mmCIF file of C-alpha atoms in Angstrom:
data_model
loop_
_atom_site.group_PDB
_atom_site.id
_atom_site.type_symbol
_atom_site.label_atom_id
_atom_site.label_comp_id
_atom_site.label_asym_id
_atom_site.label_seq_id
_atom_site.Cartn_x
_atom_site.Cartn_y
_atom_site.Cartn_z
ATOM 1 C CA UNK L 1 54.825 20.394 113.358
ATOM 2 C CA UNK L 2 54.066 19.593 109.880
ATOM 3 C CA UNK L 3 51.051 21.050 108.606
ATOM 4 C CA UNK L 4 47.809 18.660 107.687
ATOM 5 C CA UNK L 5 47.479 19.355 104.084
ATOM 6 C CA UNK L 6 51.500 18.054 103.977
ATOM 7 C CA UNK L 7 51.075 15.498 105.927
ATOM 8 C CA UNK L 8 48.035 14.111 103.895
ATOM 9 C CA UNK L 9 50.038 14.374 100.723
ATOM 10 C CA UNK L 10 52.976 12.635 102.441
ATOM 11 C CA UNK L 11 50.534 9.396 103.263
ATOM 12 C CA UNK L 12 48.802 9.723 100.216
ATOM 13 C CA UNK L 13 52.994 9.634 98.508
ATOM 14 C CA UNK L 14 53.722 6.333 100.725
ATOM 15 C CA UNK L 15 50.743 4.642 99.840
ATOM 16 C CA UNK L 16 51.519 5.248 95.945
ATOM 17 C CA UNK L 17 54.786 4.130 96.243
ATOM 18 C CA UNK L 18 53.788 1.018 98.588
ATOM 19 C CA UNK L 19 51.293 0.544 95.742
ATOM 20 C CA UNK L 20 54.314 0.508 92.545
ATOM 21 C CA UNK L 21 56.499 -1.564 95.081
ATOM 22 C CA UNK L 22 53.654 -4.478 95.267
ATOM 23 C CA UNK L 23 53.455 -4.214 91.754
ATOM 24 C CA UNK L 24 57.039 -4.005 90.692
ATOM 25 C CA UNK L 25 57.278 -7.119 93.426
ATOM 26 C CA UNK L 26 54.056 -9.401 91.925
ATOM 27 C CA UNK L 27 56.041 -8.444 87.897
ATOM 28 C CA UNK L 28 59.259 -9.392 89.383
ATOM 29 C CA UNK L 29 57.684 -12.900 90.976
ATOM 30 C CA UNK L 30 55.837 -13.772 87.457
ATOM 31 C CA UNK L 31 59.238 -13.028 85.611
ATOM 32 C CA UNK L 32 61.122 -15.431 88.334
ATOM 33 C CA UNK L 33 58.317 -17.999 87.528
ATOM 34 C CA UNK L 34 58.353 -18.018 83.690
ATOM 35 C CA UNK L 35 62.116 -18.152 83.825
ATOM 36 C CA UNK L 36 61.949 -21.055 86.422
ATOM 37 C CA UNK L 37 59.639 -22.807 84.059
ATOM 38 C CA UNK L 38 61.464 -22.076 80.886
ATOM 39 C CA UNK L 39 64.692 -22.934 82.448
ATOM 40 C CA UNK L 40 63.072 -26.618 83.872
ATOM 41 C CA UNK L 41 64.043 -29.687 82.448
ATOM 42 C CA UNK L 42 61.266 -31.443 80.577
ATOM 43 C CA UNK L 43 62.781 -34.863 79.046
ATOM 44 C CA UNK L 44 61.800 -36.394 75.746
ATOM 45 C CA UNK L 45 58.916 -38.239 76.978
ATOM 46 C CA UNK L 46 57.368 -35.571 78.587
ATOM 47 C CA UNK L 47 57.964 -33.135 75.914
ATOM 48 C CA UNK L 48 56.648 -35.751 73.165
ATOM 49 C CA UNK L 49 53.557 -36.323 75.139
ATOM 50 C CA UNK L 50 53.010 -33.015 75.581
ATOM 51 C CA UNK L 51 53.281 -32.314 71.409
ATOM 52 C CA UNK L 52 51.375 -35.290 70.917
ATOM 53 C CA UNK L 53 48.442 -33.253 73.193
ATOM 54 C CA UNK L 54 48.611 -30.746 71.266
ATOM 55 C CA UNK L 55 48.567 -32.284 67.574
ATOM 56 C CA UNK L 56 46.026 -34.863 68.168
ATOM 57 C CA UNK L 57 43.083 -32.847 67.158
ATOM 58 C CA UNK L 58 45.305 -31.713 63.763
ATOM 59 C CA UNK L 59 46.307 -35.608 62.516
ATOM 60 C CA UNK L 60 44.899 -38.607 61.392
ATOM 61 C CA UNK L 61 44.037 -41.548 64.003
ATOM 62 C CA UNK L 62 46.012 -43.815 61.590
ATOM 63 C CA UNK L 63 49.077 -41.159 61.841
ATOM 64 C CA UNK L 64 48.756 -41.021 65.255
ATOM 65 C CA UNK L 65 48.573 -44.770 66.175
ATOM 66 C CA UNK L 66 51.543 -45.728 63.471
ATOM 67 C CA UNK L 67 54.263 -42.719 62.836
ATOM 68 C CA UNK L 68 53.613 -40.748 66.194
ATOM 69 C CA UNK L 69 53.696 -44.144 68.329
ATOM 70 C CA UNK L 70 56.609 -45.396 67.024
ATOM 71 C CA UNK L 71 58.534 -42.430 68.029
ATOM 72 C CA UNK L 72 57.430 -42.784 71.600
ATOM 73 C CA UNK L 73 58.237 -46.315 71.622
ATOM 74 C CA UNK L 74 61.366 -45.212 70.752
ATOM 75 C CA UNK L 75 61.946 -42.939 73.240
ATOM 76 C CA UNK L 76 60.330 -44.746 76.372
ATOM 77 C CA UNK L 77 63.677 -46.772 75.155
ATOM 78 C CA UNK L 78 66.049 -44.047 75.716
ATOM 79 C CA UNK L 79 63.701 -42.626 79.386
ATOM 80 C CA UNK L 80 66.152 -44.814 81.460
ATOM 81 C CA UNK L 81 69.013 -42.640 79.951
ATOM 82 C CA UNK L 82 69.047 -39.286 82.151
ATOM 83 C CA UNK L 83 71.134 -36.147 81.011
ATOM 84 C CA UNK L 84 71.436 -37.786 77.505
ATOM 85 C CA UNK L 85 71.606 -34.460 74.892
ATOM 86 C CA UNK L 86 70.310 -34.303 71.308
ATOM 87 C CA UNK L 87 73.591 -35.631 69.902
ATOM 88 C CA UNK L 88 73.295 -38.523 72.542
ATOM 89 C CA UNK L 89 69.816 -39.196 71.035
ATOM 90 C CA UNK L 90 71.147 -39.317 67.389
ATOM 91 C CA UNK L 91 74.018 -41.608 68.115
ATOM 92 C CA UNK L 92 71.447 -43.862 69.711
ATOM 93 C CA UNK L 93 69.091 -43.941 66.743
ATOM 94 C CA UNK L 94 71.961 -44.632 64.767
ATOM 95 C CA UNK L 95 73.657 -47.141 66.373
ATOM 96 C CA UNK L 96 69.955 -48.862 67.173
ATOM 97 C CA UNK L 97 67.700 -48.018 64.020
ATOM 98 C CA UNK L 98 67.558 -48.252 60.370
ATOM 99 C CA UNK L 99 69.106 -45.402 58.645
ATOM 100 C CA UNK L 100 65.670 -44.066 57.529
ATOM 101 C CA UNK L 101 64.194 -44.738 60.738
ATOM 102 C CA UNK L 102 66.654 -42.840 62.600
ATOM 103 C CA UNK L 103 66.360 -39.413 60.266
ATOM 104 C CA UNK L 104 62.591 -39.807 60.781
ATOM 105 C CA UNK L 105 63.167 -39.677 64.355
ATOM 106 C CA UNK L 106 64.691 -37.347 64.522
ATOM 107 C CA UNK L 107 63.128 -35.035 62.264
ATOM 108 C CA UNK L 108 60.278 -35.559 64.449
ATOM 109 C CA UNK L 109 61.540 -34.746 67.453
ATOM 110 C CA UNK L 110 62.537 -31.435 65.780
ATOM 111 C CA UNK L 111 59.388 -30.880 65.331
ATOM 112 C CA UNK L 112 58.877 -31.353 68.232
ATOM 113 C CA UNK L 113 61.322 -29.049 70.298
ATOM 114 C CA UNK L 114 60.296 -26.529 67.764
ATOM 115 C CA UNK L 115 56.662 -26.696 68.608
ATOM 116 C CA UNK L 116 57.808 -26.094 72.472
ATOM 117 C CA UNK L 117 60.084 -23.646 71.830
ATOM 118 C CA UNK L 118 56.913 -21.633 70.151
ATOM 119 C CA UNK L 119 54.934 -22.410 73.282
ATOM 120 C CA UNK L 120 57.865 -20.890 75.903
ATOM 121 C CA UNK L 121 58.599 -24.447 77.352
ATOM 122 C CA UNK L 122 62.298 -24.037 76.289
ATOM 123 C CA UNK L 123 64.860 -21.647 74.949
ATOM 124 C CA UNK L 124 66.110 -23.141 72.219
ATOM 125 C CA UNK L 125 65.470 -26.367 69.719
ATOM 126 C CA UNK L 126 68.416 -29.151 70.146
ATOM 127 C CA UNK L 127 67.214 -31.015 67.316
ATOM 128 C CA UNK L 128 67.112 -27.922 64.748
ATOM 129 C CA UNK L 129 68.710 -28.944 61.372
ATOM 130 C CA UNK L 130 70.315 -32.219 62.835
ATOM 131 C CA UNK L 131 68.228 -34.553 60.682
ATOM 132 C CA UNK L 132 69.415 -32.969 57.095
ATOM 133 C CA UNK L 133 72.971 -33.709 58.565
ATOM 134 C CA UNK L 134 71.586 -37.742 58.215
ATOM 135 C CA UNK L 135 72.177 -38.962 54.573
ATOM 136 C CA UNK L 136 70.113 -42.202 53.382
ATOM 137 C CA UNK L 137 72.051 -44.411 51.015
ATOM 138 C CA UNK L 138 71.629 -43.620 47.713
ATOM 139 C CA UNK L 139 69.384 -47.124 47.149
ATOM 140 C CA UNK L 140 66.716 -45.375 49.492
ATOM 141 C CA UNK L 141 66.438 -42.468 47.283
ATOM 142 C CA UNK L 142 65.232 -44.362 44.319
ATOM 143 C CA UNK L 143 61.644 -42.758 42.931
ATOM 144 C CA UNK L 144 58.096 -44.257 44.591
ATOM 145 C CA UNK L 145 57.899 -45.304 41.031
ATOM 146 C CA UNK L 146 60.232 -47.360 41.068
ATOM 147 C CA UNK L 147 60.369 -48.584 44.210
ATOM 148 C CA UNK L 148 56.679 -49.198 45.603
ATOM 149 C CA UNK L 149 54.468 -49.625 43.015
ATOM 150 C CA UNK L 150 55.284 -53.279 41.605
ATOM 151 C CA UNK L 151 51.953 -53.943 39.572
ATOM 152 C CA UNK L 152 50.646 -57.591 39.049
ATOM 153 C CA UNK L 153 49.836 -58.591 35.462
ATOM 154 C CA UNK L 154 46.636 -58.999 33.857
ATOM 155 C CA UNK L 155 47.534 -62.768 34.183
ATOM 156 C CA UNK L 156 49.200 -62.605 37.456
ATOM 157 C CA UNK L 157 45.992 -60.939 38.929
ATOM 158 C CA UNK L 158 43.527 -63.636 37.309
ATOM 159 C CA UNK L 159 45.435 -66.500 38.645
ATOM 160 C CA UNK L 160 45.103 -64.733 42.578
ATOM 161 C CA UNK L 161 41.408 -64.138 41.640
ATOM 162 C CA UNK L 162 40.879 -67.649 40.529
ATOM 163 C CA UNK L 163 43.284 -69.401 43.614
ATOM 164 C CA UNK L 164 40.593 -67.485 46.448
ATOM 165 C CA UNK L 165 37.326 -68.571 44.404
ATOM 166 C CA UNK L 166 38.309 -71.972 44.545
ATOM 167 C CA UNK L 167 40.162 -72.269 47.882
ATOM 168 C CA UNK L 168 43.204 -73.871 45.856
ATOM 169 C CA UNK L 169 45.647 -73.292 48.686
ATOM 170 C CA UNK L 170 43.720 -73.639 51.775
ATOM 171 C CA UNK L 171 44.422 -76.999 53.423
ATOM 172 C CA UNK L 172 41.543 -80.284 52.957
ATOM 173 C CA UNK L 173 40.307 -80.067 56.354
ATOM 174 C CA UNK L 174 40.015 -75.941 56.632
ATOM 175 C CA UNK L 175 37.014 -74.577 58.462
ATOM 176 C CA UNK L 176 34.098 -72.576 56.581
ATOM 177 C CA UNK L 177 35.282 -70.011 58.681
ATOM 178 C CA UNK L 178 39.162 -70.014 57.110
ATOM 179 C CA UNK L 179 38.413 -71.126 53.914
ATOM 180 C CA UNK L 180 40.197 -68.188 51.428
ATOM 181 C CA UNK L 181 37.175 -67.914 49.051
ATOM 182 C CA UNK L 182 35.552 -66.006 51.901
ATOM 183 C CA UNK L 183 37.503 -62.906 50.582
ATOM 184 C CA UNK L 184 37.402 -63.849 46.905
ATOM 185 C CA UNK L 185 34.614 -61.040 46.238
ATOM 186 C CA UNK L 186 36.983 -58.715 48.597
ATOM 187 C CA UNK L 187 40.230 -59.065 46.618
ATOM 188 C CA UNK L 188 38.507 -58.851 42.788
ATOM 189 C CA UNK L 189 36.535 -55.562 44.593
ATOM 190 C CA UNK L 190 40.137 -54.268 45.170
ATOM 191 C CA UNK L 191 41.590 -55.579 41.488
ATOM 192 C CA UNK L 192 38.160 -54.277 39.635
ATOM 193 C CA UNK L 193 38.419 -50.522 41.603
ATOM 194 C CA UNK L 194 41.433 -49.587 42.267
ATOM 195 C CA UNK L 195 40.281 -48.234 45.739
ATOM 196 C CA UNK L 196 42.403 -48.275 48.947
ATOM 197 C CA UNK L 197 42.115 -51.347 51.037
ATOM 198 C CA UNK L 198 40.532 -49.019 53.986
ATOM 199 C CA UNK L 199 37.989 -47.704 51.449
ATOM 200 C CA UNK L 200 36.694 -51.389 50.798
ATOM 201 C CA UNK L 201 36.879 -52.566 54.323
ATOM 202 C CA UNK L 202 34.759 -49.841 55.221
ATOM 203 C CA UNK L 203 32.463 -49.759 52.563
ATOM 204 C CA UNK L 204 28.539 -50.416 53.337
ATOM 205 C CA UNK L 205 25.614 -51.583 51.287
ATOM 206 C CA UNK L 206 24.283 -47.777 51.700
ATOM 207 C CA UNK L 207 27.181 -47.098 49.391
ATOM 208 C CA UNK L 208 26.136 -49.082 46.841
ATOM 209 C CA UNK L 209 23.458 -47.651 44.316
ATOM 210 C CA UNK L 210 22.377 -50.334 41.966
ATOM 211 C CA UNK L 211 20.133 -47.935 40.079
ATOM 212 C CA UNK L 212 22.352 -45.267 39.451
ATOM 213 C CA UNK L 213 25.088 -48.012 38.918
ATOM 214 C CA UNK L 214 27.161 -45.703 41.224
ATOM 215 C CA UNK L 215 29.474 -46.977 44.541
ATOM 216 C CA UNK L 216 30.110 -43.517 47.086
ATOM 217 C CA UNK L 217 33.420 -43.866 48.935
ATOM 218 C CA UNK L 218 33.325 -41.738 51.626
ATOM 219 C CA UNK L 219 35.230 -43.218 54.661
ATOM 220 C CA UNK L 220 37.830 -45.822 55.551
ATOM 221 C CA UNK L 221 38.623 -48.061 58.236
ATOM 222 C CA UNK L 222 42.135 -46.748 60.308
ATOM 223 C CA UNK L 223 44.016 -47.764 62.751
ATOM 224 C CA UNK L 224 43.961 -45.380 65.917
ATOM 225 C CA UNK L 225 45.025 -45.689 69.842
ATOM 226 C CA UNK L 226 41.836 -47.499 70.047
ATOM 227 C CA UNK L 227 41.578 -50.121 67.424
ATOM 228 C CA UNK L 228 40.375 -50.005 64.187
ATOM 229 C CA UNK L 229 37.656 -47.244 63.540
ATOM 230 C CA UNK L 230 35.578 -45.952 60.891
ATOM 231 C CA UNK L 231 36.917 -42.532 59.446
ATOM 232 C CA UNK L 232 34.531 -39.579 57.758
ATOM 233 C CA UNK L 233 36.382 -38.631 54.455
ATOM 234 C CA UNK L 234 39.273 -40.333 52.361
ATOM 235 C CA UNK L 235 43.210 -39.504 52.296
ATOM 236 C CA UNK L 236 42.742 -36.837 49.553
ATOM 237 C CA UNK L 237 38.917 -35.849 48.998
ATOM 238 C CA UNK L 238 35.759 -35.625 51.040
ATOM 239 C CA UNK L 239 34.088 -38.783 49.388
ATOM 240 C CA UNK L 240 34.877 -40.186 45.322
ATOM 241 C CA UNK L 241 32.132 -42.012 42.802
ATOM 242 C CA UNK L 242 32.766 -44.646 41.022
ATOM 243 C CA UNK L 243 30.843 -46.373 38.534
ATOM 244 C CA UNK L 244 29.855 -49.682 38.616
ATOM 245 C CA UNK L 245 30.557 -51.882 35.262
ATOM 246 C CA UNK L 246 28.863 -55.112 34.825
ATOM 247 C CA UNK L 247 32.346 -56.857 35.892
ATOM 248 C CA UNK L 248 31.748 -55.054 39.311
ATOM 249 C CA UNK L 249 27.682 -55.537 39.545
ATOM 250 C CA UNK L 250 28.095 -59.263 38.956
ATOM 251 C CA UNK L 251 30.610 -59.699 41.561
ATOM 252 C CA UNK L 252 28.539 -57.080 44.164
ATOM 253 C CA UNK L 253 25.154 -58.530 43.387
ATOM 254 C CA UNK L 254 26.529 -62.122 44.023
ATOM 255 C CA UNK L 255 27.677 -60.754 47.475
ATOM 256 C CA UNK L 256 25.031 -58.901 48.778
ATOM 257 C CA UNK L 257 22.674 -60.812 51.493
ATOM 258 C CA UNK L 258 19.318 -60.859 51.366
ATOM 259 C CA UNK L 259 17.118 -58.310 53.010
ATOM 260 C CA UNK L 260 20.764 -56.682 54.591
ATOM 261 C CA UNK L 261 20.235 -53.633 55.918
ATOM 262 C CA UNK L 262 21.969 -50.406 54.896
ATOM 263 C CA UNK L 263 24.992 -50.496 57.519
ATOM 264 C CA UNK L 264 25.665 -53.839 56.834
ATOM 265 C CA UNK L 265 29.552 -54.090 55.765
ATOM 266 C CA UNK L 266 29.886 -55.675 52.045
ATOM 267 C CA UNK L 267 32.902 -57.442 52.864
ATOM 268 C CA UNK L 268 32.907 -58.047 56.413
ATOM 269 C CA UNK L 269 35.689 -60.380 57.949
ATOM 270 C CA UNK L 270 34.922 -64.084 57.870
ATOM 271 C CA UNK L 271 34.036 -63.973 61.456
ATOM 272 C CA UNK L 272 32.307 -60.362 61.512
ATOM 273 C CA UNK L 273 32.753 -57.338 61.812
ATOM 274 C CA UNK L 274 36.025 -55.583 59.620
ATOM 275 C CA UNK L 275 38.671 -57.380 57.974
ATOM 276 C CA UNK L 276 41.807 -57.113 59.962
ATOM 277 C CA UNK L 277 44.498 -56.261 57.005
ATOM 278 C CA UNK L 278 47.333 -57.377 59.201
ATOM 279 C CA UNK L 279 45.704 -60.780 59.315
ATOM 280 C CA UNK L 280 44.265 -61.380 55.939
ATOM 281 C CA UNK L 281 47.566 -60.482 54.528
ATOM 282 C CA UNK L 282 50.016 -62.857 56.745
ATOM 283 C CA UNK L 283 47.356 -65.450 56.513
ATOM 284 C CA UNK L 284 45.465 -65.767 53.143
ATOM 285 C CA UNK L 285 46.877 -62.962 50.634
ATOM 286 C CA UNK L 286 50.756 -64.478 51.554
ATOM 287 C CA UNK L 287 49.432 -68.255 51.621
ATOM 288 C CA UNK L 288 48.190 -67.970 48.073
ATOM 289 C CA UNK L 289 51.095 -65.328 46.293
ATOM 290 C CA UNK L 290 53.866 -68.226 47.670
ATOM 291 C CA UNK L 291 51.576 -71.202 46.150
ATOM 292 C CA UNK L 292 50.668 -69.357 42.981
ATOM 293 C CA UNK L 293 55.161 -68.875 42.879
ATOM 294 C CA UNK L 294 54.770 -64.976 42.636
ATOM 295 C CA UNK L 295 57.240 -62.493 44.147
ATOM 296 C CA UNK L 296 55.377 -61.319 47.368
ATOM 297 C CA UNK L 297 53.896 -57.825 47.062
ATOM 298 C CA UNK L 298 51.432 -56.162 49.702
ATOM 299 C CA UNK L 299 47.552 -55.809 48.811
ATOM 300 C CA UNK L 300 47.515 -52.511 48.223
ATOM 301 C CA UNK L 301 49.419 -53.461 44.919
ATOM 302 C CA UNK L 302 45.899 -54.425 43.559
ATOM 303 C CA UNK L 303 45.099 -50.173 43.491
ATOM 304 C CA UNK L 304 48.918 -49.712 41.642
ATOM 305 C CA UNK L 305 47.904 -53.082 39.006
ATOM 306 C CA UNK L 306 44.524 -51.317 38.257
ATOM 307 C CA UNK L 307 46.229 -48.358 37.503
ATOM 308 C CA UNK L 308 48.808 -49.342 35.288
ATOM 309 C CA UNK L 309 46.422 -51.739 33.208
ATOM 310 C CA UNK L 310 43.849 -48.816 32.828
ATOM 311 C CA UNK L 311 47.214 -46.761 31.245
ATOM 312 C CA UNK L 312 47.980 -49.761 29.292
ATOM 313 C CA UNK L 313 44.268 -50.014 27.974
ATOM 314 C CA UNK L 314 45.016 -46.429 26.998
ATOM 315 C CA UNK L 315 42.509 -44.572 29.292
ATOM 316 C CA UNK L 316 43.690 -40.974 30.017
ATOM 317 C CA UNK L 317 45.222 -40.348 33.067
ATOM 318 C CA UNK L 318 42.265 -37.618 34.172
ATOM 319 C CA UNK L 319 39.695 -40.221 33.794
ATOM 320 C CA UNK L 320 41.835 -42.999 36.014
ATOM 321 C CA UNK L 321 42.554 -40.004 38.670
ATOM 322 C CA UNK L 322 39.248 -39.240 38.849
ATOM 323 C CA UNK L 323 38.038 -43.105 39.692
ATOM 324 C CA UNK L 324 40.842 -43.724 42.064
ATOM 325 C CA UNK L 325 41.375 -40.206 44.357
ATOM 326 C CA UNK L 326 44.731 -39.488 42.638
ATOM 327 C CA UNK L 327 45.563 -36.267 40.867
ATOM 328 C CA UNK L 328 46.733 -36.588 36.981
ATOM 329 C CA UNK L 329 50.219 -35.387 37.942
ATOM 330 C CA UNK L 330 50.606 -38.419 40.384
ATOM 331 C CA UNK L 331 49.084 -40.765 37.390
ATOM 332 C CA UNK L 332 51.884 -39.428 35.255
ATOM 333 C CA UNK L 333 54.608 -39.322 37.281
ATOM 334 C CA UNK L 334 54.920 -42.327 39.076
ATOM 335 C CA UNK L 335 52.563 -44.756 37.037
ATOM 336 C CA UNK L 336 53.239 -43.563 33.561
ATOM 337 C CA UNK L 337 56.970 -43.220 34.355
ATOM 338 C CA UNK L 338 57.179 -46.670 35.751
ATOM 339 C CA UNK L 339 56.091 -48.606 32.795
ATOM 340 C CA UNK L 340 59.350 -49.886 31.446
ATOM 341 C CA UNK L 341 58.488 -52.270 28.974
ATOM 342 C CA UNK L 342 56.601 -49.665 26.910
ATOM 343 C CA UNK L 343 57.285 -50.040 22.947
ATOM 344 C CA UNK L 344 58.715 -47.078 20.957
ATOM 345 C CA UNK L 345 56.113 -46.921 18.040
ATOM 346 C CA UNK L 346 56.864 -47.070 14.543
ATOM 347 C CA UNK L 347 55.620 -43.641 13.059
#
C-alpha cells in the first residue's frame, strides 16, 4: 500500500502535469489559429479595404476620394477573376491601363501587401519591387516644369478677365443664373493671388481683414467619399497671409454683400453654396479659353501665371513663396527653370 504522504505527492504530480498539458494544448490551438489565419486567402478587395481602414485617419479626404478610389475601382474590375496572382494583376493593368496608371497601381497595391504583411495577415508581399520593373516612356519623364505649369501671359490673362466681366461668350438668351460674369471676381481672385482654387472656393468674409489689408487662408474645399467638404489647414502650412493690394481690395470690396455675415462664402457658386470646379471648368472656364482661341489649360494655371509674372517683375523668389505656400526651392526649380524665353543680358 502506498504510503499517504506519496500518494499526495503523486496527485499533486498529475494535477501539474494535467495543468502544462492544458496549457501546452490552449498554445498549440492559438498557434493552429494564427497559422490558419495567416495561411487564409484574403483577395485584393478585401485586403485593399482593409488598408484603406487602416490609412483613412493618416490621408487627406481629397487623397482618399481620388488616388485611393481609383485603385478600388480598379480592382472591383479584376474581383470576378478568382486565383488571379500578382503577375496576373500586372498583365491586366497593362493590357487595360495607361502605362502610368498601371505602375501607380501597382505600386499601391505594394503598399498595400506590405502594410498586411506588417500586420500578420500574410507571409509574404506579391507585389514587392514589381512596379520599378514598369518603365514609363521617356515623354512621361519630362520635368513638372516643363510639363504642367503652362503660364498664361499678362495679355492672355487680361483678355479671360475681360471675356467673364462682360459675358462675351455666353449665349443672348443665358439665364442670370449662367451668365459667366458671375465668376468674373472668382477667376481675377485666382489671377491677382496666386492661391489654389480650393483655397478661394473656401474662402469666407471672416478671412478677409479690410483694416489690416490682410486675407487668412486657412482651409480649402476637397473632395472626399462624401462630397465636397471644408478642410482645416492647406496642402503645405497650417494657414498663409496674404496682403491685399488695391488691385485685390477693389475687386473684394465690389464683391462683398451688404450686411453678409462672417461665414458667408466670397465666391459662392452662382446657385449657392461652393463652386463645383468640375463644372465651372467644362462649362464656363473651357467656353471662354476656345472663344478667346487659346490653347486649353486647367484653372489652376492662374496660381503657375501669377508666379511666373511675379519672377518676371523681378520679385525674389522668398517673397513669391511666402504669398503662395511654396518653398523657394520649388520657386526656383520648376518656375525659374521653366522660363525659356529669358534674355541673356548684355554685361
Amino acid at each position: 500500500m502506498i504510503p499517504t504522504t506519496e500518494m499526495a505527492e503523486i496527485i499533486q504530480l498529475t494535477q501539474t502535469i494535467n495543468e502544462q498539458q492544458k496549457i501546452l494544448a490552449a498554445a498549440l490551438a492559438r498557434l493552429v489559429g494564427v497559422e490558419e489565419f495567416i495561411n487564409q486567402s484574403l483577395n485584393l478587395l478585401e485586403t485593399w479595404d482593409k488598408y484603406i481602414d487602416f490609412k483613412k485617419s493618416s490621408v487627406s479626404p481629397s487623397y482618399l476620394a481620388h488616388q485611393l478610389q481609383a485603385t478600388r475601382n480598379h480592382l472591383e474590375k479584376l474581383s470576378g477573376s478568382s486565383g488571379m496572382d500578382a503577375v496576373g494583376v500586372r498583365d491586366w493593368a497593362m493590357a487595360n491601363l495607361t502605362v502610368d496608371s498601371a505602375k501607380r497601381l501597382i505600386s499601391q497595391l505594394s503598399a498595400c501587401y506590405a502594410w498586411a504583411k506588417n500586420s500578420k495577415l500574410i507571409e509574404a508581399n506579391p507585389f514587392a519591387g514589381m512596379a520599378s520593373e514598369i518603365k514609363l516612356p521617356h515623354s512621361k519623364k519630362i520635368s513638372t516644369g516643363d510639363r504642367e505649369i503652362e503660364p498664361f501671359t499678362a495679355t492672355e490673362r487680361d483678355s479671360i478677365i475681360e471675356a467673364f466681366k462682360t459675358n462675351r461668350f455666353c449665349h443672348p438668351f443665358t439665364s442670370r443664373n449662367h451668365l459667366h460674369s458671375n465668376y468674373a471676381a472668382y477667376v481675377q481672385f485666382l489671377f491677382y493671388t496666386g492661391c489654389r482654387p480650393s483655397e478661394a472656393i473656401g474662402l469666407q468674409w471672416k478671412n478677409i481683414d479690410f483694416d489690416k489689408q490682410t486675407i487668412i487662408f486657412r482651409e480649402a474645399v476637397v473632395q472626399s467619399p462624401r462630397g465636397r467638404i471644408r478642410k482645416e489647414g492647406l496642402k503645405t502650412q497650417s494657414f498663409r497671409r496674404f496682403k491685399i493690394n488695391g488691385q485685390l481690395h477693389q475687386i473684394l470690396e465690389g464683391t462683398k454683400p451688404l450686411n453678409c455675415s462672417a461665414s458667408i462664402l466670397v465666391f459662392p457658386a452662382a446657385e449657392g453654396g461652393f463652386i463645383v470646379q468640375d463644372n465651372f471648368r467644362k462649362r464656363v472656364w473651357k467656353k471662354i479659353l476656345e472663344g478667346l482661341g487659346l490653347e486649353y489649360r486647367v484653372p489652376y494655371q492662374t496660381r503657375h501665371t501669377f508666379i511666373t509674372l511675379c519672377l518676371d517683375k523681378g520679385i525674389d523668389a522668398k517673397d513669391i513663396a511666402q504669398w503662395v505656400g511654396n518653398s523657394p526651392e520649388i520657386i526656383y526649380k520648376h518656375y525659374a527653370g521653366s522660363r525659356h524665353n529669358l534674355q541673356v543680358p548684355e554685361i
